[in-house]
Short mmCIF file of C-alpha atoms and ligand atoms in Angstrom, two decimals:
data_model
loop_
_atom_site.label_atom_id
_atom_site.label_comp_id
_atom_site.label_asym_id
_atom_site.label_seq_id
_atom_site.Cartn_x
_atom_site.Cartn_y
_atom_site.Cartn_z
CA UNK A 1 108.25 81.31 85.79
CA UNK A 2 105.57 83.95 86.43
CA UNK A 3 104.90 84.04 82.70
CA UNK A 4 104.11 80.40 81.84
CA UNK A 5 102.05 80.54 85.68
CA UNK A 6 100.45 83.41 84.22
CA UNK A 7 99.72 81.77 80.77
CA UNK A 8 98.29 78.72 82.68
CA UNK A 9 95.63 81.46 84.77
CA UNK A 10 94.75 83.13 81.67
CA UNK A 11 93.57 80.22 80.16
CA UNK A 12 91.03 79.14 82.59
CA UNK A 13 90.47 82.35 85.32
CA UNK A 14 87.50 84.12 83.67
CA UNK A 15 88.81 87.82 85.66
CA UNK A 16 92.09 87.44 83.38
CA UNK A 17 90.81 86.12 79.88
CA UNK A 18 88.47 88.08 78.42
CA UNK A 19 87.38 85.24 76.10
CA UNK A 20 86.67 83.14 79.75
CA UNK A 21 85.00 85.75 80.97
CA UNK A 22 81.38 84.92 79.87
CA UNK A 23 82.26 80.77 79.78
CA UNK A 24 83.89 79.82 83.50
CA UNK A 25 82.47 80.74 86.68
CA UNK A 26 83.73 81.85 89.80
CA UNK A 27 82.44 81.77 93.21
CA UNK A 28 82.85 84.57 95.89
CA UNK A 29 82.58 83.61 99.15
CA UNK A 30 81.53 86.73 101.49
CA UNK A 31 83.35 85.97 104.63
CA UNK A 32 85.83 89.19 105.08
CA UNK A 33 83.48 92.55 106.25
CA UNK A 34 86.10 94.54 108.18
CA UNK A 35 88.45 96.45 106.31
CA UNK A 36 91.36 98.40 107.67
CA UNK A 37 91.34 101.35 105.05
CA UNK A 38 88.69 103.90 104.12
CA UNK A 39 88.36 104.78 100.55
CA UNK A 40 86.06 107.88 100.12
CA UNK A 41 84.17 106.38 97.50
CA UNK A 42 83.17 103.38 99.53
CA UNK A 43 79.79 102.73 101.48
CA UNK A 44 79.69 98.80 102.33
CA UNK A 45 76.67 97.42 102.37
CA UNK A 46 74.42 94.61 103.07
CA UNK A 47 71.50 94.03 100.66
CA UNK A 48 70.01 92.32 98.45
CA UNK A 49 69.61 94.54 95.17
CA UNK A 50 72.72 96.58 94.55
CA UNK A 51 75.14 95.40 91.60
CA UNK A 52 78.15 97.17 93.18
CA UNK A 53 81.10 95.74 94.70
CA UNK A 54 81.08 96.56 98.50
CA UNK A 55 77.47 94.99 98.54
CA UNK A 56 76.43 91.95 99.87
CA UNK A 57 73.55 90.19 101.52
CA UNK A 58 75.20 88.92 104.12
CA UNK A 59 78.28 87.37 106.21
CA UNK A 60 78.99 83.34 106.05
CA UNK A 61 81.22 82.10 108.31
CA UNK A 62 84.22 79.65 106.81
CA UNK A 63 81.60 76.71 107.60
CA UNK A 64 79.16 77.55 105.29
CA UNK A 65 81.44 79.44 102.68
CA UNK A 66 82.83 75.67 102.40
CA UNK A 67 79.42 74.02 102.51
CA UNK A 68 78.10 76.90 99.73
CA UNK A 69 81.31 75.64 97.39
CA UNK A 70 80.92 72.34 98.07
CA UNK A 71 77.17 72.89 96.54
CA UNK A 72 77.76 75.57 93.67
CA UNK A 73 80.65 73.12 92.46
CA UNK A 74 78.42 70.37 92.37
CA UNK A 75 76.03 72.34 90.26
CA UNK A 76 77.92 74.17 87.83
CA UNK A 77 81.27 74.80 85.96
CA UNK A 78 83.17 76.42 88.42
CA UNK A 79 87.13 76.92 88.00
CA UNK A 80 88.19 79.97 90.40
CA UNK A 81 86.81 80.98 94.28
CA UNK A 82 87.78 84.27 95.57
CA UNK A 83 87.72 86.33 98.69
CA UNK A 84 86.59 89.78 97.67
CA UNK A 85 84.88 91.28 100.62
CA UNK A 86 82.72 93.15 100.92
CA UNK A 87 85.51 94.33 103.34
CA UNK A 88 89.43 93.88 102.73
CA UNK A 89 90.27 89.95 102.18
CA UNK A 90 93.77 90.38 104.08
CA UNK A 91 92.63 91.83 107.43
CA UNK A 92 90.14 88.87 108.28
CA UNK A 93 91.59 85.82 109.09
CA UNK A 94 88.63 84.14 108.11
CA UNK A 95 90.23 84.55 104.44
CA UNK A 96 93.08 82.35 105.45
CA UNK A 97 91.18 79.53 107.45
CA UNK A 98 88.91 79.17 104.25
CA UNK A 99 92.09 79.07 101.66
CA UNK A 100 93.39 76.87 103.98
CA UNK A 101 90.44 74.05 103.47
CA UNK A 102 90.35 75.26 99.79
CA UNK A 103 93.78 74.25 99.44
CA UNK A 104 93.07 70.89 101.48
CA UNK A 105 89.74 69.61 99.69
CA UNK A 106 88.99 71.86 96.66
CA UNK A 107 93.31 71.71 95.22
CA UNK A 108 92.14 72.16 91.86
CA UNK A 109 90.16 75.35 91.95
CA UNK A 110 92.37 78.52 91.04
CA UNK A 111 92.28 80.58 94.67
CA UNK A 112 92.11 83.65 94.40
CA UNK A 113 91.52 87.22 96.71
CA UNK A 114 91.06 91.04 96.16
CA UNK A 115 92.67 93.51 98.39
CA UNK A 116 94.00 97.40 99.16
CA UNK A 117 97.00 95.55 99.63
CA UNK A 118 97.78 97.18 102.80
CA UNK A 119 98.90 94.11 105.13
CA UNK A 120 100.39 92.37 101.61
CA UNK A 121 104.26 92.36 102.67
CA UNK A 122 103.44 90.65 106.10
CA UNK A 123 100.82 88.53 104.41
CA UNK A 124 102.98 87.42 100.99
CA UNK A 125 104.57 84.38 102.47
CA UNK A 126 101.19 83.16 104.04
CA UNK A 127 99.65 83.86 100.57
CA UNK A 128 102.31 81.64 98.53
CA UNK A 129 102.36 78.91 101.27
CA UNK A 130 98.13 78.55 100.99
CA UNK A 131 99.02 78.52 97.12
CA UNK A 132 96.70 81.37 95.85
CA UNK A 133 97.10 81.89 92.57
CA UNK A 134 96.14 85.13 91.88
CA UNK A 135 95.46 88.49 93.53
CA UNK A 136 93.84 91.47 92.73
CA UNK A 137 95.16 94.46 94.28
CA UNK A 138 93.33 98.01 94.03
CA UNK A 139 96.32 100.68 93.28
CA UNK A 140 94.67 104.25 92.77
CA UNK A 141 97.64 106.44 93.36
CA UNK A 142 101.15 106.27 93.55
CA UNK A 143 101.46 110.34 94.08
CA UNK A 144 100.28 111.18 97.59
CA UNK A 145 98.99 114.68 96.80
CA UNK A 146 96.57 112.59 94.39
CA UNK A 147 96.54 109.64 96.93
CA UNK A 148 95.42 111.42 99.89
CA UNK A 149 92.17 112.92 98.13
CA UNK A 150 91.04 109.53 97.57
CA UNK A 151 91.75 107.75 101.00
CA UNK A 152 90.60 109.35 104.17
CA UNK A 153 92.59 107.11 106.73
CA UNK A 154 94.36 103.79 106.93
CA UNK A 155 94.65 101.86 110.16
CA UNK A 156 97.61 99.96 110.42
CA UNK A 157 99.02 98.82 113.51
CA UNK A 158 96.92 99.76 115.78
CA UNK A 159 97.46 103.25 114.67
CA UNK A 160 95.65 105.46 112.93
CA UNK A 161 96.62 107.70 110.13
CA UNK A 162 95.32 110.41 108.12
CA UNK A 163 96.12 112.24 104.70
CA UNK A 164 99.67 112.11 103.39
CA UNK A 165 101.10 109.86 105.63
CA UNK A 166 98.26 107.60 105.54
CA UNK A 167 98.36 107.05 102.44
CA UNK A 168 102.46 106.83 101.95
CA UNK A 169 101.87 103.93 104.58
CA UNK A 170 99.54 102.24 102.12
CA UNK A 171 100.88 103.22 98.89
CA UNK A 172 104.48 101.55 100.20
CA UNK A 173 103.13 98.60 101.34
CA UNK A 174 101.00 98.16 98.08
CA UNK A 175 103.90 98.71 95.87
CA UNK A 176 106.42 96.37 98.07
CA UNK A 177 103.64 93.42 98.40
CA UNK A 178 103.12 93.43 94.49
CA UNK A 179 106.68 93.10 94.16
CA UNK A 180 106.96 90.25 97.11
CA UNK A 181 103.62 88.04 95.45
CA UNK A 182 105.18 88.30 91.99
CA UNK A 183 108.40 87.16 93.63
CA UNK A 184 106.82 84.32 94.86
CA UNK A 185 104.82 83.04 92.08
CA UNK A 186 101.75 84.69 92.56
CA UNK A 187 100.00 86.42 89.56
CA UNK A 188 99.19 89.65 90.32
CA UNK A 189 96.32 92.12 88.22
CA UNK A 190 96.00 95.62 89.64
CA UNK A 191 92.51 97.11 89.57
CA UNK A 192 92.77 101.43 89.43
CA UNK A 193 89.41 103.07 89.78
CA UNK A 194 89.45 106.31 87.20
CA UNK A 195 87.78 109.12 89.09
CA UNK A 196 87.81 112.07 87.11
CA UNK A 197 89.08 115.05 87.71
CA UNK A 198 91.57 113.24 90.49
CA UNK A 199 93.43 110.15 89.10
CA UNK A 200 92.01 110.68 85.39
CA UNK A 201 95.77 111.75 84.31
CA UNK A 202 97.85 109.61 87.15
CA UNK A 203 96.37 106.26 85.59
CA UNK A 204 99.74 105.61 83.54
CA UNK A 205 102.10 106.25 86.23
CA UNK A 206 100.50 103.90 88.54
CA UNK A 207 100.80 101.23 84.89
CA UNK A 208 104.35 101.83 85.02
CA UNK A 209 104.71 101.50 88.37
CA UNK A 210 102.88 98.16 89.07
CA UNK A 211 104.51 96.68 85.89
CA UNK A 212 107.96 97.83 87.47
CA UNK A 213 106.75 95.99 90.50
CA UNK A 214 105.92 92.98 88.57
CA UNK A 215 102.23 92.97 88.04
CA UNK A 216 101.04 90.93 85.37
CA UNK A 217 97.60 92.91 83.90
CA UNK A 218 94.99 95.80 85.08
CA UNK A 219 91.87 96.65 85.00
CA UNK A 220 90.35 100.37 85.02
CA UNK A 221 87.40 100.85 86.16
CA UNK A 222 84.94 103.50 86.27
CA UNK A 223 84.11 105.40 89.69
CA UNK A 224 80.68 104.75 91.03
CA UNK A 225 80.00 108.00 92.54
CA UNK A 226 79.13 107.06 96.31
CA UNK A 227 79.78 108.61 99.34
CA UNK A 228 82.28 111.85 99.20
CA UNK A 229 82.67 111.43 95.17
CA UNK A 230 78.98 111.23 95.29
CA UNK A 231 78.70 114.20 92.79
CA UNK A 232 81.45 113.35 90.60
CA UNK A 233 80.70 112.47 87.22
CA UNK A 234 80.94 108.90 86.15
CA UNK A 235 83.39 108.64 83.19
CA UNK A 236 82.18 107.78 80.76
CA UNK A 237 82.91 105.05 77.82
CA UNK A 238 84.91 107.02 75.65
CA UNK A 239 86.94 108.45 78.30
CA UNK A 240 87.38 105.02 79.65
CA UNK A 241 88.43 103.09 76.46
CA UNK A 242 91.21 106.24 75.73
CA UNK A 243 92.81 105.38 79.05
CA UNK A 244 92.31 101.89 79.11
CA UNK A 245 94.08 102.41 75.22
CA UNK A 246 96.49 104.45 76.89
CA UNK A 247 97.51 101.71 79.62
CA UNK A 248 97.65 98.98 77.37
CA UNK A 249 101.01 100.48 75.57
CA UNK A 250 101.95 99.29 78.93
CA UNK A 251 100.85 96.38 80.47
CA UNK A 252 98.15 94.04 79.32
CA UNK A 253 94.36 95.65 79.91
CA UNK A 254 91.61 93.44 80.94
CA UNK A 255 88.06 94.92 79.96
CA UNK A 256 85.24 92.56 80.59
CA UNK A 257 84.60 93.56 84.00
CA UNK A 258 81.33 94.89 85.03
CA UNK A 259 82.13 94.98 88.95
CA UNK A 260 80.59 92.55 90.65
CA UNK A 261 79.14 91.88 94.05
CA UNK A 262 81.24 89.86 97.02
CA UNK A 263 78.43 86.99 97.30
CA UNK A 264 78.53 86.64 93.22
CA UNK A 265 78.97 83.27 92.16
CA UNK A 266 78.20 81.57 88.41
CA UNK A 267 79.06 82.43 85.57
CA UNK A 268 80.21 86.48 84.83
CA UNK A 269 77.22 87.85 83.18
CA UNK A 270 75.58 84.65 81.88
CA UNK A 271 74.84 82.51 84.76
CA UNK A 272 75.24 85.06 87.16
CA UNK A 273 73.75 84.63 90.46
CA UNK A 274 74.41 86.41 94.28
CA UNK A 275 73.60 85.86 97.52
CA UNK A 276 72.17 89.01 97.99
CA UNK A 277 75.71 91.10 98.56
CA UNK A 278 79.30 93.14 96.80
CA UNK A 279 83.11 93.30 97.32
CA UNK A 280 84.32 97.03 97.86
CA UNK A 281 87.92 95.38 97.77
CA UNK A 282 87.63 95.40 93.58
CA UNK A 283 87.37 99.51 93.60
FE1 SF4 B 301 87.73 87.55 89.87
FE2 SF4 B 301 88.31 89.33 91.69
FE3 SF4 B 301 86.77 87.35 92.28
FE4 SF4 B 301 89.32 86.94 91.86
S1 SF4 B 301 88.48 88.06 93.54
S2 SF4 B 301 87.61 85.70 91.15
S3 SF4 B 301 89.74 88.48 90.27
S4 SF4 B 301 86.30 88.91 90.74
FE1 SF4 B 302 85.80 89.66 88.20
FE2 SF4 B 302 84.82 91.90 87.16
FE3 SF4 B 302 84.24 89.59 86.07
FE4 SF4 B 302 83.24 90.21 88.41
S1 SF4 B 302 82.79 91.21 86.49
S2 SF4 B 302 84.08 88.25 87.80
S3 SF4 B 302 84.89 91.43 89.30
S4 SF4 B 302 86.26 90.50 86.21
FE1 SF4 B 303 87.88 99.00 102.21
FE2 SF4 B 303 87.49 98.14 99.75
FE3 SF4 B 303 85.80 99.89 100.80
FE4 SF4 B 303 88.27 100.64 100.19
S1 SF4 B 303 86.70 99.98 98.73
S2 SF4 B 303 87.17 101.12 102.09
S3 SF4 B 303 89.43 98.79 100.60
S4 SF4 B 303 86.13 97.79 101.52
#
């Protein structure tokens, strides 16, 4: 079943057909700003000229995020609308309120969210029952000597954790809600950030492991030094492509991506327009 569903997305969802990529447009709708992890490559921001995910120009509530679809659709060739920030799509549940009008007056547009995938296993069922489509989850580490050097803390719970035990808390619940979407229909891609000199030689363990898990496709992406991998080099193309090269062997690759913003909307680098923000969810 997941493989003819994911046949049917690749067709039309421009974030899992390269050849879509630059023909359908999608439409983020900026509605989920708190997140419930830190990632120490992350700075969220709101403004109006960054071309980063974790950037946008500002909040909607679920009124206007419907009003805004109800006018981009009416405008231009629009076939998927995601959640992707600029905070974590699962721990605001604006994200569900607006899938569940999406579901009830736009049925034919592909829904579909980005997350850390931290509140996935308690979310899955919600997820399948709002029928999104697809989900992006961001899987940097399965190894939480590795894991820990990239996430700072993870609140979860009410709780909150630090180091190797945060990040076993996330890393479990990652791996088990991958497993519990694909399970119930949903097509999962997994986006790993390569950040070298920490995950650089890790990125094929976390393939194996999200295929294992039933993942459908990734896509690596390079680190934009921010924050506390602000002086880490940015890898570059060569280095990129080998791993990318490297994963593929595995499970499909997915290349066009050039990271956009949470408040993007149009058509991926034709018709590509913003509200003046970016999703930190797709690191
Ligand atoms: Fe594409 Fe990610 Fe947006 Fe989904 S959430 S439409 S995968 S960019
Ligand atoms: Fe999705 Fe990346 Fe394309 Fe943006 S550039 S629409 S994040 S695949
Ligand atoms: Fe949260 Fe995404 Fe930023 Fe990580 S990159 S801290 S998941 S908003």
């Amino acid at each position: 079943m997941n493989e003819s569903k994911f046949a049917h997305i690749t067709k039309v969802h421009p974030c899992f057909n390269e050849k879509m990529h630059d023909k359908v447009g999608r439409i983020h709708v900026p509605i989920a700003p708190k997140c419930n992890i830190h990632c120490d490559f992350c700075t969220r921001e709101i403004n109006k000229c960054e071309q980063r995910p974790g950037v946008a120009s500002r909040v909607m509530t679920v009124d206007q995020a419907v009003e805004h679809v109800k006018k981009v659709t009416s405008e231009m060739n629009i076939a998927v609308v995601g959640v992707a920030g600029p905070g974590d799509a699962l721990f605001n549940n604006e994200t569900f309120e607006f899938f569940k009008r999406m579901d009830e007056e736009f049925p034919d547009l592909i829904k579909c969210m980005s997350t850390n995938g931290l509140l996935l296993p308690e979310k899955a069922d919600e997820i399948a029952d709002l029928h999104i489509n697809t989900v992006t989850v961001t899987v940097n580490a399965i190894d939480p000597k590795i894991g820990s050097k990239i996430y700072s803390n993870v609140f979860y719970n009410g709780e909150l954790y630090t180091g190797e035990e945060a990040f076993n808390i996330l890393s479990k619940n990652q791996l088990e809600g991958i497993k519990m979407l694909a399970e119930r229909g949903v097509v999962v891609k997994v986006n790993a950030v390569l950040i070298p000199g920490v995950n650089d030689k890790h990125i094929l363990d976390i393939a194996k492991k999200v295929k294992e898990q039933g993942a459908s496709l990734m896509n690596v992406i390079p680190l934009i030094p921010m924050h506390k991998f602000k002086d880490t080099p940015k890898p570059g193309c060569a280095e990129l492509s080998e791993v990318r090269d490297a994963v593929e062997e595995i499970i499909p690759v997915f290349r066009a991506c050039t990271q956009c913003r949470a408040d993007a909307y149009g058509v991926p680098g034709k018709e590509d327009k913003h509200l003046d923000m970016t999703p930190s969810s797709h690191y």
